[in-house]
Coordinates of C-alpha atoms and ligand atoms in Angstrom, one line a residue:
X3 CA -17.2 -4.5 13.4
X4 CA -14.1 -3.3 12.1
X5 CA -10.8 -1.9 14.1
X6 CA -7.8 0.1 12.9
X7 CA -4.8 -1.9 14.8
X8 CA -1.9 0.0 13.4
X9 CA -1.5 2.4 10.0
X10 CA 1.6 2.7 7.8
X11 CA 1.0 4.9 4.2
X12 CA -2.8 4.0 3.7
X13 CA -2.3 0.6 4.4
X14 CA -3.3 -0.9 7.7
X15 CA -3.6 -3.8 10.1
X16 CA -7.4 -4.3 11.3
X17 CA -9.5 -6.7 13.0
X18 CA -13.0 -7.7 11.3
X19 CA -15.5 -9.1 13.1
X20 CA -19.0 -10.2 11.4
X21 CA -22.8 -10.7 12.5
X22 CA -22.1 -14.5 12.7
X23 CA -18.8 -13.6 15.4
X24 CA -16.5 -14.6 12.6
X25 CA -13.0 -12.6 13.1
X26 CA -10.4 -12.0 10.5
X27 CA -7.2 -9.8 10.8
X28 CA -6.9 -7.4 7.8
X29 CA -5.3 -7.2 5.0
X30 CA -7.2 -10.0 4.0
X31 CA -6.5 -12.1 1.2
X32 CA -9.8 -14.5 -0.1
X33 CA -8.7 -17.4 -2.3
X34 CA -11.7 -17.5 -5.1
X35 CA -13.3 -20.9 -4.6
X36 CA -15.3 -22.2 -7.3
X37 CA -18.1 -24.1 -5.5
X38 CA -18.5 -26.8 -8.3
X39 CA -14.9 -28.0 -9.0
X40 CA -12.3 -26.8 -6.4
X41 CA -8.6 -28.6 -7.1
X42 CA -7.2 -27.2 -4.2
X43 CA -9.5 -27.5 -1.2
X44 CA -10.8 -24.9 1.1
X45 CA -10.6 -26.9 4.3
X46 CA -6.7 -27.4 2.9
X47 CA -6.0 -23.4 3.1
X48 CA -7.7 -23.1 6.3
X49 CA -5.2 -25.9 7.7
X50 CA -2.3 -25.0 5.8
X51 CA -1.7 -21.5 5.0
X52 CA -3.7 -20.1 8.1
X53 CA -6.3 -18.8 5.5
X54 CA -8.7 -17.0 7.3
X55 CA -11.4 -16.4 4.7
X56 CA -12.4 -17.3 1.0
X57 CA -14.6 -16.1 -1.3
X58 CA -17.1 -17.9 -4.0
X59 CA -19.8 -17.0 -5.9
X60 CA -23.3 -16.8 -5.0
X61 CA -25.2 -16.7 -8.7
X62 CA -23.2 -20.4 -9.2
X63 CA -24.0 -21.6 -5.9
X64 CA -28.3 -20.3 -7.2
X65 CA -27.7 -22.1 -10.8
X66 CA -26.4 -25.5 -9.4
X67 CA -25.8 -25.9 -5.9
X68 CA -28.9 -23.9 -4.6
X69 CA -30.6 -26.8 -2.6
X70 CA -27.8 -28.3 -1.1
X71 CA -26.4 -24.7 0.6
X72 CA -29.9 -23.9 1.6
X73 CA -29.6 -27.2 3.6
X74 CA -26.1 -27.1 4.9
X75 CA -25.4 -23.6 4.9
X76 CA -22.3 -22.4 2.9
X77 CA -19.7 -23.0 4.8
X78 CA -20.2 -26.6 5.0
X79 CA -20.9 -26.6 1.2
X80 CA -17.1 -25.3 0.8
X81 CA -16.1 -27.2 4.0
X82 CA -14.6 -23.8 5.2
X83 CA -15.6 -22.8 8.9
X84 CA -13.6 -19.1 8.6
X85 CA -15.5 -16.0 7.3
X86 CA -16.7 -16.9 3.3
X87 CA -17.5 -13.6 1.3
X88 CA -19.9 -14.7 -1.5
X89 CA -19.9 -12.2 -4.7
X90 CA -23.6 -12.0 -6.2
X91 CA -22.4 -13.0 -9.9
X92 CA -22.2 -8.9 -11.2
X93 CA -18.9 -10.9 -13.0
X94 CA -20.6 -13.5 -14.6
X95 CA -22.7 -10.6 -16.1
X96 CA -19.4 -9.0 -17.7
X97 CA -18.6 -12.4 -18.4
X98 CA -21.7 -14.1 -20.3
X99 CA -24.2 -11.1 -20.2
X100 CA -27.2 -10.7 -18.6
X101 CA -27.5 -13.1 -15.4
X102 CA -31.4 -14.7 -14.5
X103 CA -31.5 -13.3 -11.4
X104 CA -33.1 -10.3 -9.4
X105 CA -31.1 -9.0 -7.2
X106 CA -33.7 -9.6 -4.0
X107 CA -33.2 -13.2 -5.1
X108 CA -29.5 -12.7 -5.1
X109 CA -29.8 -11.2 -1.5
X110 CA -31.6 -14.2 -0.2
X111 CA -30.1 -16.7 -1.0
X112 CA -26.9 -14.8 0.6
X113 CA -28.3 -14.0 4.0
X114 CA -30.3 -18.1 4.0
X115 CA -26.8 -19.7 3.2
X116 CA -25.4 -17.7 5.7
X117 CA -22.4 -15.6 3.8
X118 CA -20.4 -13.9 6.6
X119 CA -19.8 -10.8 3.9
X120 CA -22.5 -10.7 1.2
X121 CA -22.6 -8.4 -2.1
X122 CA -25.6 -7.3 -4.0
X123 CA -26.2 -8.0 -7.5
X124 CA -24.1 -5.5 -9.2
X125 CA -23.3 -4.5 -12.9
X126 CA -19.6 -4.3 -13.5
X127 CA -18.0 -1.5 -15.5
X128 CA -14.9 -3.5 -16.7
X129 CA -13.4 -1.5 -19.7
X130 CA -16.7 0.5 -20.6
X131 CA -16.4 3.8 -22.5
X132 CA -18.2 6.4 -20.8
X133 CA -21.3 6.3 -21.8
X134 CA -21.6 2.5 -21.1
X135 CA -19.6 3.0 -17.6
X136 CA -22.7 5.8 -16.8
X137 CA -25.5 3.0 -17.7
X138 CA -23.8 0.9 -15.1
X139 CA -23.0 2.8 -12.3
X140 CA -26.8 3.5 -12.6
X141 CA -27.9 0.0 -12.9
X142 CA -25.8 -1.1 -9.5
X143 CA -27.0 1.9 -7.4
X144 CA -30.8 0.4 -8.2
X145 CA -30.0 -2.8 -7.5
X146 CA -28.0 -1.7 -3.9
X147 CA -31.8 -0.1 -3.3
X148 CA -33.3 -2.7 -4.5
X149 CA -31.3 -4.9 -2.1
X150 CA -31.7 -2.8 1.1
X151 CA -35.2 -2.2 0.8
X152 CA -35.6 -6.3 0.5
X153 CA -33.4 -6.6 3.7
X154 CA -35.2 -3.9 5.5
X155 CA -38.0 -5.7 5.1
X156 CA -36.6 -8.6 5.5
X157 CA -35.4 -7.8 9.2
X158 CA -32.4 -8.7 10.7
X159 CA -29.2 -9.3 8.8
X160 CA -27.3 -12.0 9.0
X161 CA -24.6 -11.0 6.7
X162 CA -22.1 -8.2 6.6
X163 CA -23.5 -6.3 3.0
X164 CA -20.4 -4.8 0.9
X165 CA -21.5 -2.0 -2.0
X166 CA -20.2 -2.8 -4.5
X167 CA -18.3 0.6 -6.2
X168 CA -18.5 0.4 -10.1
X169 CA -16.9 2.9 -12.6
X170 CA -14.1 1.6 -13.3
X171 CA -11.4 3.9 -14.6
X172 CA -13.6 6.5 -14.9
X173 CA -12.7 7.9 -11.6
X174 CA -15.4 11.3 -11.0
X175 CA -17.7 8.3 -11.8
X176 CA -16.4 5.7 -9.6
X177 CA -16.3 8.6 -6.7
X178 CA -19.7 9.9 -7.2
X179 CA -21.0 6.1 -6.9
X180 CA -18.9 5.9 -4.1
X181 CA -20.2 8.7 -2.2
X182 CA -23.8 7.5 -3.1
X183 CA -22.8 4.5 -1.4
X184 CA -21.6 6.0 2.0
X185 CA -24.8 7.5 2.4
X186 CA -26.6 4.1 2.1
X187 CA -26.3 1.2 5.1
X188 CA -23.6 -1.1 3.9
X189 CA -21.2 -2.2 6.0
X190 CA -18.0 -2.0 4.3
X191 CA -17.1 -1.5 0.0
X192 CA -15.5 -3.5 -2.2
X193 CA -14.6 -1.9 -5.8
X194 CA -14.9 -3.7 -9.0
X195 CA -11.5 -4.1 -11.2
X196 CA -11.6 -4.6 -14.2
X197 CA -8.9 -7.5 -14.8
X198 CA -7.9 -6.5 -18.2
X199 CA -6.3 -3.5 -16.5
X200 CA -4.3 -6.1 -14.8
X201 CA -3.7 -8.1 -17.9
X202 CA -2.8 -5.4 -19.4
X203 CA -0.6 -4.5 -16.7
X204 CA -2.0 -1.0 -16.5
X205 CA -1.1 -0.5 -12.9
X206 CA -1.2 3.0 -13.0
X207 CA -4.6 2.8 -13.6
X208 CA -5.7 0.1 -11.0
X209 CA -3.9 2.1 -8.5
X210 CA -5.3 5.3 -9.4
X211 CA -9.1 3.8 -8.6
X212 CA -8.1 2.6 -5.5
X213 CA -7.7 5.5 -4.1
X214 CA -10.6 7.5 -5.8
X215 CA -12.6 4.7 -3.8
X216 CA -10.5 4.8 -0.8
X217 CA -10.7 8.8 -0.6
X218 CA -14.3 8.8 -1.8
X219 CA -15.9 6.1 1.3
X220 CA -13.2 8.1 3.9
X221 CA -11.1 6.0 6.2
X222 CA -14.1 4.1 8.8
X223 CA -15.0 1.5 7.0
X224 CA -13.2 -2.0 5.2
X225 CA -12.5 -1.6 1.6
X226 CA -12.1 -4.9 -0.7
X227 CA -11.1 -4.8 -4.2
X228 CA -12.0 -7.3 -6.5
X229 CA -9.6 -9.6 -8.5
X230 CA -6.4 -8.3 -6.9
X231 CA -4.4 -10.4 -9.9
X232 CA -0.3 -11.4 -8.9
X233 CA 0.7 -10.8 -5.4
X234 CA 3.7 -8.8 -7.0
X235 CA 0.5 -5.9 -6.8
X236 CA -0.6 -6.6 -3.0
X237 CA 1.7 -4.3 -1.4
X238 CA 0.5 -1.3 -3.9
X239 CA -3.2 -2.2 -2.8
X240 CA -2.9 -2.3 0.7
X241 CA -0.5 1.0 0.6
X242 CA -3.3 2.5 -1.2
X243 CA -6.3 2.0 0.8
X244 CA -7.6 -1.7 0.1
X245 CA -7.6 -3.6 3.1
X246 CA -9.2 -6.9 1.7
X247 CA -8.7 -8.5 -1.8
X248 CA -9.7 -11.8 -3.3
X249 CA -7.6 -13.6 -6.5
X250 CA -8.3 -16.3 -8.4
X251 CA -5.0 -16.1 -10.3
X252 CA -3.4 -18.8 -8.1
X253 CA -5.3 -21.2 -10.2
X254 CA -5.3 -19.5 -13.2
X255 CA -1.9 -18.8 -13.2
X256 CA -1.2 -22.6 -12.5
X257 CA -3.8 -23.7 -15.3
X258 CA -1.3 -21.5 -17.4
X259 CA 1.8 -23.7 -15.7
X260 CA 2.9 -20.3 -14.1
X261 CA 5.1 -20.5 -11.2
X262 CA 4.7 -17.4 -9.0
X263 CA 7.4 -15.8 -6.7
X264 CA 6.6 -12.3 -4.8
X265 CA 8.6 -10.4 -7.5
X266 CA 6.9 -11.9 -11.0
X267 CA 6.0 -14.9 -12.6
X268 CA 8.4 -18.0 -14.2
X269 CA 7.1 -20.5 -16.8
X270 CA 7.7 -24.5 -15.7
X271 CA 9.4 -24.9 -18.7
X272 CA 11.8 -22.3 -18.3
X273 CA 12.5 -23.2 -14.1
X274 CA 15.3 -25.2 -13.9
X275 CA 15.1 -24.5 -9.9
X276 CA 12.3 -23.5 -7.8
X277 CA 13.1 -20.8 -6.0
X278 CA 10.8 -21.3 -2.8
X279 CA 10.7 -23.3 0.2
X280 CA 7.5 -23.4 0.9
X281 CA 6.2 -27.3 1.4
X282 CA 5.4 -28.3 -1.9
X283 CA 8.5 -26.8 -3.5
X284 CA 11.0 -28.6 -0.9
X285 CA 9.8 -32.2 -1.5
X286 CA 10.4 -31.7 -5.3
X287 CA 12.6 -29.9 -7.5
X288 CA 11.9 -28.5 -11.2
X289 CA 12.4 -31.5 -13.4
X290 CA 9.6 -33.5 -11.6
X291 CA 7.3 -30.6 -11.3
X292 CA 7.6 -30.3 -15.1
X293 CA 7.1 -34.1 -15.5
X294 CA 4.1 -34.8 -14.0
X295 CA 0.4 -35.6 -14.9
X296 CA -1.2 -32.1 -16.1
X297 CA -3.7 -32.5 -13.5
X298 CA -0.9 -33.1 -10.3
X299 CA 1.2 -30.3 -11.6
X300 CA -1.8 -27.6 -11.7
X301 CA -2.6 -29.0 -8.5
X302 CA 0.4 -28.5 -7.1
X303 CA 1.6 -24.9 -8.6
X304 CA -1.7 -23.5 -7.3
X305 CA -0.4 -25.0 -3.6
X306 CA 2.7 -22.9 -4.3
X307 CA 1.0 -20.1 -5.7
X308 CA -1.2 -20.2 -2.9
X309 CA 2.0 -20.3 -0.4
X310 CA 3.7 -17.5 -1.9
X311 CA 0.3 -15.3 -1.6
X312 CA -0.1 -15.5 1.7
X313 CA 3.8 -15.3 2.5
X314 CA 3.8 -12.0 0.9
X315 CA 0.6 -11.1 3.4
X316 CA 2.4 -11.8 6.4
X317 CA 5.7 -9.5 5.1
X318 CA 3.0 -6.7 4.3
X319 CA 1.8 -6.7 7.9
X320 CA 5.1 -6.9 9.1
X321 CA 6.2 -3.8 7.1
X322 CA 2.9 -2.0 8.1
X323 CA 4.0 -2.6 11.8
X324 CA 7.5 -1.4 11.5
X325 CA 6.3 1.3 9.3
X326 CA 7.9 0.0 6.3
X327 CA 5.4 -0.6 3.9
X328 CA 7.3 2.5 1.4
X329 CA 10.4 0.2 1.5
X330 CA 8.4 -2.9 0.0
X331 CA 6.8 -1.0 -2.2
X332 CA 10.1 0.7 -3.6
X333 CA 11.4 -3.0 -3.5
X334 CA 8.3 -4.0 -5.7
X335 CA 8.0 -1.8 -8.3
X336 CA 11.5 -3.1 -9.4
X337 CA 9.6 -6.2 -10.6
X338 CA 8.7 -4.8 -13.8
X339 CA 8.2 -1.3 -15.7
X340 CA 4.5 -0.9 -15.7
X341 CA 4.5 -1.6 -12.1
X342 CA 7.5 1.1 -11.7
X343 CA 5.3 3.3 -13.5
X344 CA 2.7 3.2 -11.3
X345 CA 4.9 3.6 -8.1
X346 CA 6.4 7.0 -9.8
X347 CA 2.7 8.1 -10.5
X348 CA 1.9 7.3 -6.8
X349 CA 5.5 9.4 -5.3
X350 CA 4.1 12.1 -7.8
X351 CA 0.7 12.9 -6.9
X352 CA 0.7 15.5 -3.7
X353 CA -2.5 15.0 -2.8
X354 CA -2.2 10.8 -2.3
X355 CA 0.9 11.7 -0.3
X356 CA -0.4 14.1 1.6
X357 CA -3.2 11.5 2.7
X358 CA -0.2 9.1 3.4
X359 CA 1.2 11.4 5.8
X360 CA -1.6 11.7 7.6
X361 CA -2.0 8.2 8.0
X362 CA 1.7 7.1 8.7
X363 CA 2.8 7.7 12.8
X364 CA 5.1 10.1 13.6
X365 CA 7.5 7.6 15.1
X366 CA 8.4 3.7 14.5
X367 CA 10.0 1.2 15.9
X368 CA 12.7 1.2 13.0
X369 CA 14.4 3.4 10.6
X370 CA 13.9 4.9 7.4
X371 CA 15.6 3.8 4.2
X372 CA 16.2 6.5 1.6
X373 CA 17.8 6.1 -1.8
X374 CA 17.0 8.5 -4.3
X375 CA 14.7 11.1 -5.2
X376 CA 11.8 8.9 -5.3
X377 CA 12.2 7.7 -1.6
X378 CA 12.9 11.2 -0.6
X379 CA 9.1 12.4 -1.6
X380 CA 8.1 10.1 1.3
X381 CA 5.6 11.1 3.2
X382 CA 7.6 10.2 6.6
X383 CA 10.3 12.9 5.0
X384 CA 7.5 15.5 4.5
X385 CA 6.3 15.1 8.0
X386 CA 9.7 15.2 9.3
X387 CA 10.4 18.3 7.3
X388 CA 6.7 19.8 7.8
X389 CA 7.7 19.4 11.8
X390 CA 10.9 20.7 11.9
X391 CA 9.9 23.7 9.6
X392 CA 7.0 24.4 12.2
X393 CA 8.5 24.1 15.7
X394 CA 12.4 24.9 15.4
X395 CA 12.4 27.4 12.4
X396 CA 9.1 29.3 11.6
X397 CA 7.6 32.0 13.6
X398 CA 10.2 32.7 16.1
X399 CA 13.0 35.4 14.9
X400 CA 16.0 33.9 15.6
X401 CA 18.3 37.4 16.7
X402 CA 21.3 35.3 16.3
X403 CA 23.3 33.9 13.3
X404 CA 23.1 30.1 12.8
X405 CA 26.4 28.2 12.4
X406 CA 26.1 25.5 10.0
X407 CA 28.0 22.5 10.7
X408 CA 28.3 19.2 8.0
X409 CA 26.5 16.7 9.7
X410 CA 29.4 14.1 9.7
X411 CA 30.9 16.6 11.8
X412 CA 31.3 14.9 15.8
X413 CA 30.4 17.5 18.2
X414 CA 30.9 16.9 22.0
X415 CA 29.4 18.5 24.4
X416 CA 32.7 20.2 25.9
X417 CA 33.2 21.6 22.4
X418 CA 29.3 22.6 22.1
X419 CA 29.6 25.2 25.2
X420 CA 32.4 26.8 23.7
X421 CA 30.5 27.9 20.9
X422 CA 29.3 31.4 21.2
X423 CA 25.6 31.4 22.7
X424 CA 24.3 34.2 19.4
X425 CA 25.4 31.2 16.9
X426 CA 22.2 28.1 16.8
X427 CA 23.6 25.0 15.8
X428 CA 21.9 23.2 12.7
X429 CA 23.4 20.5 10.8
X430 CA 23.4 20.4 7.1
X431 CA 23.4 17.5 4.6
X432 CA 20.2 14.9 6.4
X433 CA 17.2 14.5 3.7
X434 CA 15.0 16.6 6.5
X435 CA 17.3 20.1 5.8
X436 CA 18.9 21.2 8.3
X437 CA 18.5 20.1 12.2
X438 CA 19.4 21.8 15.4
X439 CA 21.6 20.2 17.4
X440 CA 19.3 19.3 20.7
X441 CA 17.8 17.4 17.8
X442 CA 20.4 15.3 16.1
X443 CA 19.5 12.1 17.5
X444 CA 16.1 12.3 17.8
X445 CA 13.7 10.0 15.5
X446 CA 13.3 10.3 12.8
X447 CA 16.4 12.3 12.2
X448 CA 19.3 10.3 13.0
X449 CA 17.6 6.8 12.3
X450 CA 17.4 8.3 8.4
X451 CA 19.8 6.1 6.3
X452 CA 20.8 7.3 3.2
X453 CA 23.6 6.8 0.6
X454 CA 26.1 10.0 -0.2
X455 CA 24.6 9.8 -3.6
X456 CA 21.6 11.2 -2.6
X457 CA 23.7 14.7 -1.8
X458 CA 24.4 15.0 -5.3
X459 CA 21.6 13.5 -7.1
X460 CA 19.0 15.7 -5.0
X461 CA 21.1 18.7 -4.1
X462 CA 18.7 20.9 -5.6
X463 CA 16.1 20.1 -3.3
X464 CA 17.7 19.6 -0.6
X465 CA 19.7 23.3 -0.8
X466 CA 16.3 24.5 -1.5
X467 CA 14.9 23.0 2.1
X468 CA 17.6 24.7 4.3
X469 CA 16.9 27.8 2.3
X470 CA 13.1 27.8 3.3
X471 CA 13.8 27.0 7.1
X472 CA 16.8 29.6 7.6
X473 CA 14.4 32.1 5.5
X474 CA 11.4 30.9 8.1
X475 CA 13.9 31.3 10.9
X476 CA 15.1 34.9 10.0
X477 CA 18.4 34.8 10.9
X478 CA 20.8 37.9 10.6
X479 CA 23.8 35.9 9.1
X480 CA 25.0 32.3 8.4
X481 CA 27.7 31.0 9.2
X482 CA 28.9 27.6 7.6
X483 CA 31.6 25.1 8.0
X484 CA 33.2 23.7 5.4
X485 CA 33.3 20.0 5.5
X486 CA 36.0 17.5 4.7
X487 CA 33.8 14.8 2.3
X488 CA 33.6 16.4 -1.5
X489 CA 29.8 15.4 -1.6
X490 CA 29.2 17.8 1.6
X491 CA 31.6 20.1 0.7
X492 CA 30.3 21.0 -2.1
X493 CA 26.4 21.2 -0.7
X494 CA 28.1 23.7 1.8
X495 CA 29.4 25.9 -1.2
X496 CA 26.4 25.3 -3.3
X497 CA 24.1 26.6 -0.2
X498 CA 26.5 29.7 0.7
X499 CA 26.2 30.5 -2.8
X500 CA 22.4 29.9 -2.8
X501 CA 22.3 32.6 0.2
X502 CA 24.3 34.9 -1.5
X503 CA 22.1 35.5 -4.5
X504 CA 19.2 35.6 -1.7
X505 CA 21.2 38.5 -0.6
X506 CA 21.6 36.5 3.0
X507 CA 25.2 37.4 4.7
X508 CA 27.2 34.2 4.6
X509 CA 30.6 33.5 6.1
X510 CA 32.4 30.6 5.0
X511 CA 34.5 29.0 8.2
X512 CA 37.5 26.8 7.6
X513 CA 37.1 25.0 11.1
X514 CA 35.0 25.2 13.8
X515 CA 37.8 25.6 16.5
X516 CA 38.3 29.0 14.9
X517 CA 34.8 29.8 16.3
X518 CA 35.5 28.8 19.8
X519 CA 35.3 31.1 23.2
X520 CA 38.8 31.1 25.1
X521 CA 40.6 29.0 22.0
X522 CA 44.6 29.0 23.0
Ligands
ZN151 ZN1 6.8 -23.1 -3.4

């Protein structure tokens, strides 16, 4: 039902297949369709934007459109033929309170209208102070129960079933719902957000449940997250562990004459040029868009917002196939503070990242971008560094002295074999520590791109890395080469002095021809 295609952080590219034969590629973003009143067509994003899958709301379609999708089914009730995920109405509960429906009648009507990815009537946590939060995780793992025993006895399903994870920011709560969960027979999870958070642009906090959720259900199955808000968020979810999402805020946003672009939001009155290609925003520039009819200009700004969505989709896959998906996300959380915040809280917390590493391929088709101390807590550095610690430096005592040469330094291979055979070759100054010469340029090592900058501003760690591999290593002595740049320069002095206090003999060498066998 559901196959990993390629990983990048926790992010990943997968192929979903339902019970009806319906197949989606993941991430997977579901426009929210309202059944009643739908400005911007379903069949439209289908032909359009490639859109693969929706989702609307099966308590509405019971309250007003109940007849008419038991006859057609609902995909011909949206007009849709891709995959349609209907939520059971567990919102409309936060929403407007109690809902008037049991949750077998809720399952039902879900498996007649033939949902491709249904969701039992759940009871959303939202905001909820503890006690409340408690009350509903309770309530939801009833109903899912209650659900499965009507399906069991029901027979054959017709729809994929999603559990729906509640708990909200309360995250030993959301986990132990979670693991409740795995041990039931739903097909995939999908975890309640409460939108506030995103109003409030708590990030941190959003990002923080996703992966409780993510770590909670382990890595098998498809996770969805409900109401993913601005796509200025999507590459956080997917990095995290979300590999399907639904918004609505296309339309909200364009209710609210909000003109999205992939790095934040623009009012129409304060656009005096739009800033996107896409085909609504080529045939008309800002003036008209502000002039027209309310009801044409919402229209048309949920196209855009629609367009800019699913652009930002297709560069999150790209990024997860090149292995890439850190660079977006340090490009993103440059569109505003709160979503900084929650990117530092991400490059902060070991255990996330150590998940990350485990989930990120050890080589890529392209190179690594590093700029700053941030970027250089990336996991594909840790791996890197985790390797090279491992296989070149630990557990073999190296008899011999290492010569440490700045790695601007050009080394042929003429001048290589005059070096005497006691002295191992390791460059200094790459984000990884030091690396032996037979493998300078070897991925990920020389396909590393970083500015000089980083030598100063992280010189502290980085010193700190060489001094754990030549300790791992155990050489007798260390020789190192002074380099010409100041920024390398003064790493080399910084690191003889570093080995000096850890009462390691060091010899400082002026130039490496004074090293060299047979040397006229
Ligand atoms: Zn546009």
């Amino acid at each position: 039902m559901f196959e990993v295609l390629a990983e990048n952080l926790l992010g990943r590219i997968g192929r979903l297949k339902t019970r009806s034969g319906r197949v989606a590629e993941t991430p997977l973003f579901l426009p929210v369709i309202n059944p009643v009143t739908q400005d911007v067509p379903a069949s439209w994003m289908k032909k359009e934007l490639g859109a693969e899958a929706v989702i609307t709301n099966a308590y509405i379609i019971s309250r007003r459109l109940r007849e008419e999708a038991l006859r057609t089914g609902v995909h011909a009730l949206l007009d849709f033929d891709g995959m349609v995920m209907t939520d059971s109405g567990g919102y409309q509960i936060l929403e407007y309170g109690e809902v008037e429906a049991s949750p077998e009648e809720i399952a039902e009507l879900q498996e007649e209208i033939g949902s491709d990815i249904a969701v039992p009537l759940d009871v959303p946590t939202g905001l909820s102070g503890r006690e409340k939060a408690e009350e509903t995780v309770e309530k939801t793992l009833r109903n899912l129960q209650a659900t499965l025993s009507f399906l069991e006895k029901r027979g054959e399903r017709r729809c994929l079933w999603a559990a729906p994870i509640q708990g909200g920011i309360h995250l030993d709560l959301l986990q132990s719902c979670a693991r409740k969960e795995k041990e039931m027979s739903f097909d995939l999870f999908a975890l309640g957000s409460p939108t506030p958070l995103m109003e409030g642009y708590r990030f941190d906090k959003l990002f923080k449940m996703i992966y409780a959720a993510r770590s909670a259900i382990g890595f098998g199955k498809p996770l969805h997250l409900f109401g993913a808000g601005h796509p200025m968020i999507f590459p956080f979810i997917v990095a995290l562990g979300a590999d399907m999402f639904d918004s609505a805020s296309y339309y909200l946003y364009a209710k609210d004459d909000r003109y999205m672009t992939e790095y934040g939001t623009i009012r129409v009155d304060k656009l005096d040029y739009l800033p996107c290609y896409c085909p609504i925003c080529s045939r008309i520039d800002a003036g008209e868009l502000r002039k027209l009819e309310r009801g044409e200009r919402v229209k048309l700004l949920a196209m855009h917002n629609l367009y800019v969505c699913f652009e930002e989709i297709r560069r999150i896959k790209q990024a997860i196939r090149d292995g890439r998906l850190m660079e977006l996300l340090e490009l993103r959380a440059r569109c505003h503070p709160s979503l900084y915040q929650g990117f530092v809280e991400i490059m902060r917390d070991g255990d996330l990242l150590r998940a990350m590493e485990e989930h990120t391929p050890i080589s890529s088709r392209r190179g690594i971008n590093i700029y700053d101390g941030l970027s250089l807590r990336r996991p594909e550095i840790a791996l890197g560094r985790r390797r090279l610690l491992q296989n070149c430096f630990t557990g073999r005592r190296h008899e011999g002295k290492a010569l440490l040469l700045p790695e601007t330094l050009r080394v042929s291979f003429e001048k290589a074999s005059r070096i005497p055979e006691d002295l191992d070759m390791l460059f200094y100054g790459s984000p990884y520590g030091l690396i032996p010469l037979g493998l300078r340029y070897s991925y990920p090592f020389s396909q590393t791109n970083y500015p000089k900058t980083l030598l100063d501003e992280c010189l502290d760690d980085l010193i700190e890395e060489a001094v754990k591999q030549l300790k791992a290593a155990g050489y007798s002595k260390v020789l190192i080469v002074a380099a010409r740049s100041k920024a390398l320069e003064r790493f080399g002095r910084e690191l003889a002095r570093r080995l000096r206090e850890l009462e390691i003999e060091v010899e400082e060498v002026e130039d490496i021809r004074e090293l060299m066998k047979g040397r006229k």
